[in-house]
XYZ file of C-alpha atoms in Angstrom:
400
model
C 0.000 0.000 0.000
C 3.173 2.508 0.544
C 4.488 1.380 -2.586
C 1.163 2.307 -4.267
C 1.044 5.742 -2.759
C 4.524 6.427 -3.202
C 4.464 5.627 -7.254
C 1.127 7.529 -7.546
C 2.530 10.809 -5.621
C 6.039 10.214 -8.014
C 3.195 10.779 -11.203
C 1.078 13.544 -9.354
C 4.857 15.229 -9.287
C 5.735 14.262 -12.656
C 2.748 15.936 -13.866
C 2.626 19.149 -11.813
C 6.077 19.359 -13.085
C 5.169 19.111 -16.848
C 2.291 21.323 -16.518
C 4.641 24.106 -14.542
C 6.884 24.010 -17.597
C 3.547 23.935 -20.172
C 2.580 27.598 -18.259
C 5.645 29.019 -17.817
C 6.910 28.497 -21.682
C 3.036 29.920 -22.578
C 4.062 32.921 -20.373
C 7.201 33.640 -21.516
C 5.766 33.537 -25.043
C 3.326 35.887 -24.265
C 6.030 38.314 -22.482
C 7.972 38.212 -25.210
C 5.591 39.688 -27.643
C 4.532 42.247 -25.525
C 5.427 45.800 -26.591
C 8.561 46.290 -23.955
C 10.101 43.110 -25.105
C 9.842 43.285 -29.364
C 13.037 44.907 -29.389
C 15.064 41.516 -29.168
C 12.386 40.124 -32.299
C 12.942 43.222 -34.450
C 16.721 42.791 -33.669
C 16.800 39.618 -34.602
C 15.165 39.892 -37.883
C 17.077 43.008 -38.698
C 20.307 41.153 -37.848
C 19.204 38.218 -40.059
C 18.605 40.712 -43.022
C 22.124 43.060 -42.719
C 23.918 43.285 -45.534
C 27.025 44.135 -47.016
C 28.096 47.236 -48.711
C 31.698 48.445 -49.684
C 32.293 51.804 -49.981
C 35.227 54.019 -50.611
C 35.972 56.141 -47.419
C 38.944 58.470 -45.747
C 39.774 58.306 -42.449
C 41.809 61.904 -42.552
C 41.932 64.763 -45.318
C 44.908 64.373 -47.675
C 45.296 63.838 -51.786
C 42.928 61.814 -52.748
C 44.451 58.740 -54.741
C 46.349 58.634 -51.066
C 43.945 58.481 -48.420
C 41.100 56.339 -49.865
C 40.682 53.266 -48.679
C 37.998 50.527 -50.011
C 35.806 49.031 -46.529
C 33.341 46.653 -46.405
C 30.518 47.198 -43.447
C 26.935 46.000 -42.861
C 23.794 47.891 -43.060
C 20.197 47.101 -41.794
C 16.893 47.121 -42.707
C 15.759 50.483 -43.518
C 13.977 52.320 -40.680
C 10.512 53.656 -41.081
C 10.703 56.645 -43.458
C 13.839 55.213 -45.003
C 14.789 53.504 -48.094
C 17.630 51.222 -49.033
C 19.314 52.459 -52.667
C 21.239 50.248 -54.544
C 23.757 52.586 -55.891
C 24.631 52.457 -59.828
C 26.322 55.389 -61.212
C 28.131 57.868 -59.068
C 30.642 60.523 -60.388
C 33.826 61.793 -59.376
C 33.248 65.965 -58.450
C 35.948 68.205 -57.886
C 33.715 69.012 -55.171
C 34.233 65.816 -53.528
C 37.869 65.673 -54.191
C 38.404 69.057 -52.535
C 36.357 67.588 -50.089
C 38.926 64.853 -49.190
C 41.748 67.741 -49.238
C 39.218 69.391 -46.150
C 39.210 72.450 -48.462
C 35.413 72.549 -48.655
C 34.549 70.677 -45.658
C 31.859 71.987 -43.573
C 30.586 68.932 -41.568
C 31.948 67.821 -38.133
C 35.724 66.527 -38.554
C 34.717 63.059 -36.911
C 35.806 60.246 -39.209
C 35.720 57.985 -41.271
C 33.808 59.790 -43.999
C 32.361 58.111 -47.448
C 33.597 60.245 -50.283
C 31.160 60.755 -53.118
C 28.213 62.937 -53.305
C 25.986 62.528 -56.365
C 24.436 59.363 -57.416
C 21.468 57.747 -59.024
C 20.339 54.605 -57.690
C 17.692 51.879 -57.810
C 15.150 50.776 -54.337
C 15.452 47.755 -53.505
C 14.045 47.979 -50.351
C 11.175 50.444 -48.080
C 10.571 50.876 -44.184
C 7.277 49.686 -42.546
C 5.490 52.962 -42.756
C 3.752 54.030 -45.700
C 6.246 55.644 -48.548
C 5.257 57.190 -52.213
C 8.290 54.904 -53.351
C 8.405 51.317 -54.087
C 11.228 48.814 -55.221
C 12.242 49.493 -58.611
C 11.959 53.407 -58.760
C 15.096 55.231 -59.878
C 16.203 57.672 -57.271
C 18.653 60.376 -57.210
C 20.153 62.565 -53.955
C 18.288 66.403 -53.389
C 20.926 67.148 -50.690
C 24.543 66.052 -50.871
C 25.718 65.209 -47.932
C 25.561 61.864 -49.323
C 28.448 59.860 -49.503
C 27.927 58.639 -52.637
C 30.770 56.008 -53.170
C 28.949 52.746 -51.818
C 27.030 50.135 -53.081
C 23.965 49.829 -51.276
C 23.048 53.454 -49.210
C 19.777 53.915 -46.935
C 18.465 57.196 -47.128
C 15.421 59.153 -45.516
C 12.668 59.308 -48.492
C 12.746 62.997 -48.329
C 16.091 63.213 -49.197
C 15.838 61.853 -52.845
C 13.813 62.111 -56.165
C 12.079 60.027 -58.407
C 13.092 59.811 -61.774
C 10.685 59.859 -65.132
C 11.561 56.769 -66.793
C 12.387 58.826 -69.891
C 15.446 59.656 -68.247
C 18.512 57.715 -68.939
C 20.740 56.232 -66.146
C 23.804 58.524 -67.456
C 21.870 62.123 -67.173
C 20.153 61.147 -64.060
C 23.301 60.589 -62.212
C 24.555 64.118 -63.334
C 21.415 66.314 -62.445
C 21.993 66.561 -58.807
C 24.986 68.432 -58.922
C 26.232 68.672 -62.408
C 23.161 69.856 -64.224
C 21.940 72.103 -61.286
C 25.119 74.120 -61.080
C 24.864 75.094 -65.029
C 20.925 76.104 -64.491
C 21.924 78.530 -60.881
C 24.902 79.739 -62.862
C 22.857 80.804 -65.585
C 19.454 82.167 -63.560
C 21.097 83.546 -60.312
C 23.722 86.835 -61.298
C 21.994 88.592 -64.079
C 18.978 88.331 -66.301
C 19.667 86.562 -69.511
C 17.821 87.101 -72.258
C 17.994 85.611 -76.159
C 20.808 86.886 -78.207
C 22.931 87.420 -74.996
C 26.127 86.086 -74.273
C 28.074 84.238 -71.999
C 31.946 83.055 -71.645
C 33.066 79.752 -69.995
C 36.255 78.563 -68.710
C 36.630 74.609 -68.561
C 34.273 74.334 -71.441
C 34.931 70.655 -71.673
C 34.569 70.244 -68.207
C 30.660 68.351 -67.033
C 29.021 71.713 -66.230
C 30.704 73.375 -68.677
C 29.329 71.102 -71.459
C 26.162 71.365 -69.343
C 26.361 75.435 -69.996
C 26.488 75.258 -73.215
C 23.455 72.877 -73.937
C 21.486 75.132 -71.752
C 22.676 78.341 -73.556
C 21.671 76.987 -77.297
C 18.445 76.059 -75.400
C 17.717 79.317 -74.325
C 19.007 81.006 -77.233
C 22.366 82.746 -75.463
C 25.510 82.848 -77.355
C 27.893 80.768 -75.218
C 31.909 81.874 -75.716
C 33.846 78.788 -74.241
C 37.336 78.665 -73.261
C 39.909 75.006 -72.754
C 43.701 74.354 -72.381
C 45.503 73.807 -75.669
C 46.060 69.831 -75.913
C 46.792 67.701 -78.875
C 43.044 66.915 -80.126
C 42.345 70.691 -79.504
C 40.266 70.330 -83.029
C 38.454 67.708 -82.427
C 37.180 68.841 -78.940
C 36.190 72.144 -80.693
C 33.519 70.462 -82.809
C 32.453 68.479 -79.817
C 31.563 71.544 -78.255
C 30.223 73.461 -81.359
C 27.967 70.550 -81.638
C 26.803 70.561 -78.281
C 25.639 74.452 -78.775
C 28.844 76.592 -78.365
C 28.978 79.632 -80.481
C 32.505 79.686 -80.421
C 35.490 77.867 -78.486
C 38.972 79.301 -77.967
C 42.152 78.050 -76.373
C 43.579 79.493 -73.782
C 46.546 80.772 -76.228
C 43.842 82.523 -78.831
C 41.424 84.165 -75.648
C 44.398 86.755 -74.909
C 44.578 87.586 -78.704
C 41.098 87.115 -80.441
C 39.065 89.973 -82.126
C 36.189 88.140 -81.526
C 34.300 90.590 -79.534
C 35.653 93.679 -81.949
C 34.106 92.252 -84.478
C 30.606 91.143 -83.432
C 30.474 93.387 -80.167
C 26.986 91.211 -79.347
C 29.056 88.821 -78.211
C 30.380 90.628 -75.269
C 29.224 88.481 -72.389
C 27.449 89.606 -69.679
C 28.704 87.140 -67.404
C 31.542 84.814 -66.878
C 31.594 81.252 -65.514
C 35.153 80.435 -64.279
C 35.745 76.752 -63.185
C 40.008 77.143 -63.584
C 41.057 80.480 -61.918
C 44.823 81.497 -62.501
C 45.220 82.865 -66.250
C 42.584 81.611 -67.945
C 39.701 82.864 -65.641
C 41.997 86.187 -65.162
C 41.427 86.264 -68.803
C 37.681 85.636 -69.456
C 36.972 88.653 -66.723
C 38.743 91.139 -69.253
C 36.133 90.162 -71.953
C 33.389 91.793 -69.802
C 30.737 94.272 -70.391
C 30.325 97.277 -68.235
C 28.432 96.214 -65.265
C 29.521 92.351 -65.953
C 29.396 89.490 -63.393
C 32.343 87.755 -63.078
C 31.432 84.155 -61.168
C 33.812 81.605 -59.646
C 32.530 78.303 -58.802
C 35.647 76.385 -58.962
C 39.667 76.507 -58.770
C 40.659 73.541 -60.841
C 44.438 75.434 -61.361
C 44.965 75.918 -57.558
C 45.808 79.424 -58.866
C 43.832 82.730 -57.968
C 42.101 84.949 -59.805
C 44.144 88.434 -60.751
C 41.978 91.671 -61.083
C 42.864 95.284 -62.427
C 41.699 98.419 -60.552
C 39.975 99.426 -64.263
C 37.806 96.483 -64.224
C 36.340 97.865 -60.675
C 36.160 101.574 -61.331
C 35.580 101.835 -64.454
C 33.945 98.555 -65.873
C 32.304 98.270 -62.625
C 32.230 94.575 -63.036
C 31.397 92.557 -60.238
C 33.528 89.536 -58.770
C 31.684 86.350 -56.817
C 31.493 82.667 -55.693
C 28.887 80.233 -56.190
C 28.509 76.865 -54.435
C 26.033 74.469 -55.712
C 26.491 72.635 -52.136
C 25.582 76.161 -50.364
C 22.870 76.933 -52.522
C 20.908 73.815 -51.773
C 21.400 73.682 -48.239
C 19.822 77.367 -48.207
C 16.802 76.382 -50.644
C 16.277 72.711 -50.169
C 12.604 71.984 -51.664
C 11.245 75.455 -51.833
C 10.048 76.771 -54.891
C 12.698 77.820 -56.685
C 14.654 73.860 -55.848
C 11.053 72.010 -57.079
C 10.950 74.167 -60.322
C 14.237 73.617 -61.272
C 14.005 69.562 -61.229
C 10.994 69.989 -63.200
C 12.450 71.869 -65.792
C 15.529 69.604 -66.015
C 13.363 66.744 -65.857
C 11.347 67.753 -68.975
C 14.348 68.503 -70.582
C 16.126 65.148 -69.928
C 12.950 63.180 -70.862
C 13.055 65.102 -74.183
C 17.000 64.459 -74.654
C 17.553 68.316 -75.229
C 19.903 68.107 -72.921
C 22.529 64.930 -72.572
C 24.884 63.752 -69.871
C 28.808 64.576 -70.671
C 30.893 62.497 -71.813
C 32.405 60.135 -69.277
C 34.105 57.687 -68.284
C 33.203 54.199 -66.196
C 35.211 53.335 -63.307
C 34.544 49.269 -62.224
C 33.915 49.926 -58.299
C 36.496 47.397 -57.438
C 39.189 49.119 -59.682
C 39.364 52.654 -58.126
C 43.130 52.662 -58.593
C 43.429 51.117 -61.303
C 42.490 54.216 -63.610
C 44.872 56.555 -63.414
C 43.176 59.861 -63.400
C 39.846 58.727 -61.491
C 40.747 60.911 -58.321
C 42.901 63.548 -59.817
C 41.442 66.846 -60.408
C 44.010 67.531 -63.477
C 41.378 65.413 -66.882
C 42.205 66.661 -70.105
C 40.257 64.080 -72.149
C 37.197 65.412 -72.169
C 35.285 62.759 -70.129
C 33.789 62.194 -66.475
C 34.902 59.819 -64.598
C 32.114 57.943 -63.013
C 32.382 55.157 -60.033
C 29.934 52.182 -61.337
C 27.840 49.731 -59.372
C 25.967 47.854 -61.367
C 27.427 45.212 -61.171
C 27.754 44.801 -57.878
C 23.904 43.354 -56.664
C 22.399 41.921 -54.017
C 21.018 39.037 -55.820
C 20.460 37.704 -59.456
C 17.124 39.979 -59.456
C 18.239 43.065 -58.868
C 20.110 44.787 -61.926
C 19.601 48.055 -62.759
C 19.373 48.387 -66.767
C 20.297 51.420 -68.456
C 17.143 53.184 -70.177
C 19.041 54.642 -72.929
């Protein structure tokens, strides 16, 4: 009779035990999807989506082709209100190169830092929340703190644009910066109208060949200055093709009778991407009251001024920074309009991306000239992605 009593309390145990274990695991489940606890489930899942991106980042300012270093680091999920680009075309600015010298750099000095800063780029991925954009849509950056120089980027929605699918891959990934900086040079300093005229230095450069499409657009006689090279012939048609009125080396702009001989030609403003001689020299070729506009130094060399050009020609000497400009007018009216007029014009193909130059990602340092400032071949160099994808179905295709 013990015996009996003794088993039968051993199974009355057994069972409390099982069913303790039963309620606590149903507990425990239920804890851990209450609100306080679904950080460790969201971690999880994020953790079990991260992937990899390499990018090309400096950890201190110095030249360049020196300092920049290829990383590879893992990025989440996107956050609510935040979309993950897959990068495919992202050129090399003298913006961003001075940016690597510190010579422009405005941002906190806390390192590392990706280099790059206009892009155009593919979604591959949204938040949880709501969002106008879905995968597929082409985006490119409206501010530039970007650090464009990585494979896959998340972004804040607000902080890009949608692309018309007219657009090709190669224009859309020079509007941000490229294309905007030839429209503010053009609308900011004085009031253009048809039959004026402007003169360029860097003619050949991306905003210079940008200029000059604009200027046959809006019917203004565009004057553009280059360095002598070898090919100096062929690049002049180039140009004249892409709208100039006239081109001149930097030998025949101290010499010409040009504006002698059609005085409408005097420009009203000059665009000066070189400084040093050549951008000394377009300033002479002013009308009275002319701007004079620097938006670039490409010869590390200032600028040299006579006293005439101030008290008699009463010309006027300034700086322009794209980056400046849109941090002071991000998406008000003036920012909107401009996209939409670029837009239209891209979708059209009145207006075409410069010629350039494709950089494989992995090869950075393999091309020579990628992240010098000194290019005399009449090309952008461009960092591209597309190759690099998450899986088999995500490949950007060029619309062109």
């Amino acid at each position: 009779m013990i015996f009996v009593k003794k088993k039968y309390f051993e199974s009355l145990a057994n069972c409390a035990f099982i069913s303790f274990l039963i309620i606590y695991n149903i507990k425990m489940w239920s804890l851990l999807n209450l609100k306080s606890f679904r950080i460790f489930s969201v971690g999880q899942r994020m953790w079990r989506r991260t992937i990899k991106t390499k990018s090309l980042v400096y950890h201190r300012f110095g030249v360049p082709d020196e300092v920049v270093e290829m990383i590879e680091e893992e990025l989440p999920d996107p956050g609510d209100k935040q979309l993950l680009i897959k990068i495919a075309l992202a050129p090399i600015n003298p913006y961003d190169l001075y940016n690597i010298l510190g010579k422009f750099h405005t941002g906190p000095k806390k390192f590392p830092y990706t280099g790059g800063s206009e892009f155009v780029g593919e979604v591959v991925k949204t938040g949880i929340e709501y969002t106008p954009f879905v995968q597929g849509d082409v985006v490119i950056p409206l501010t530039m703190g970007s650090g464009a120089w990585t494979t896959y980027k998340l972004v804040d929605e607000s902080d890009v644009l949608k692309v018309p699918n007219e657009v090709g891959l190669q224009e859309a990934a020079t509007t941000a910066i490229t294309a905007c900086t030839a429209y503010r040079l053009l609308r900011d300093f004085v009031t253009l109208s048809e039959g004026d005229s402007v003169i360029l230095s860097g003619a050949n450069s991306a905003v210079g060949q940008m200029i000059l499409q604009l200027c046959k657009l809006w019917n203004i006689n565009s004057i553009g200055v280059i360095r002598d090279r070898d090919n100096v012939a062929n690049l002049k048609k180039d140009l004249k093709r892409l709208g100039a009125t006239e081109i001149l080396t930097e030998k025949e702009i101290g010499r010409t009778d040009l504006f002698e001989t059609y005085p409408m030609l005097k420009p009203k403003i000059a665009l000066d991407c070189i400084g040093g001689t050549i951008g000394s020299m377009i300033a002479k070729r002013l009308v009275k009251d002319g701007f004079m506009i620097s938006y670039g130094e490409m010869s590390n060399e200032p600028i040299y001024a006579e006293s005439n050009q101030f008290v008699m020609q009463e010309n006027v000497f300034m700086g322009f920074s794209i980056i400046k400009w849109l941090d002071e007018n991000f998406k008000l009216d003036k920012h909107v309009h401009m996209l939409d007029e670029l837009m239209i014009e891209l979708s059209r193909k009145d207006l075409i991306a410069p010629r350039m130059e494709m950089v494989p990602f992995d090869f950075y340092k393999v091309v020579p000239d990628a992240l010098k400032f000194v290019n005399m071949a009449n090309r952008k160099f461009v960092f591209d992605m597309r190759e690099e994808t998450l899986d088999e179905t995500v490949q950007l295709v060029d619309s062109n």
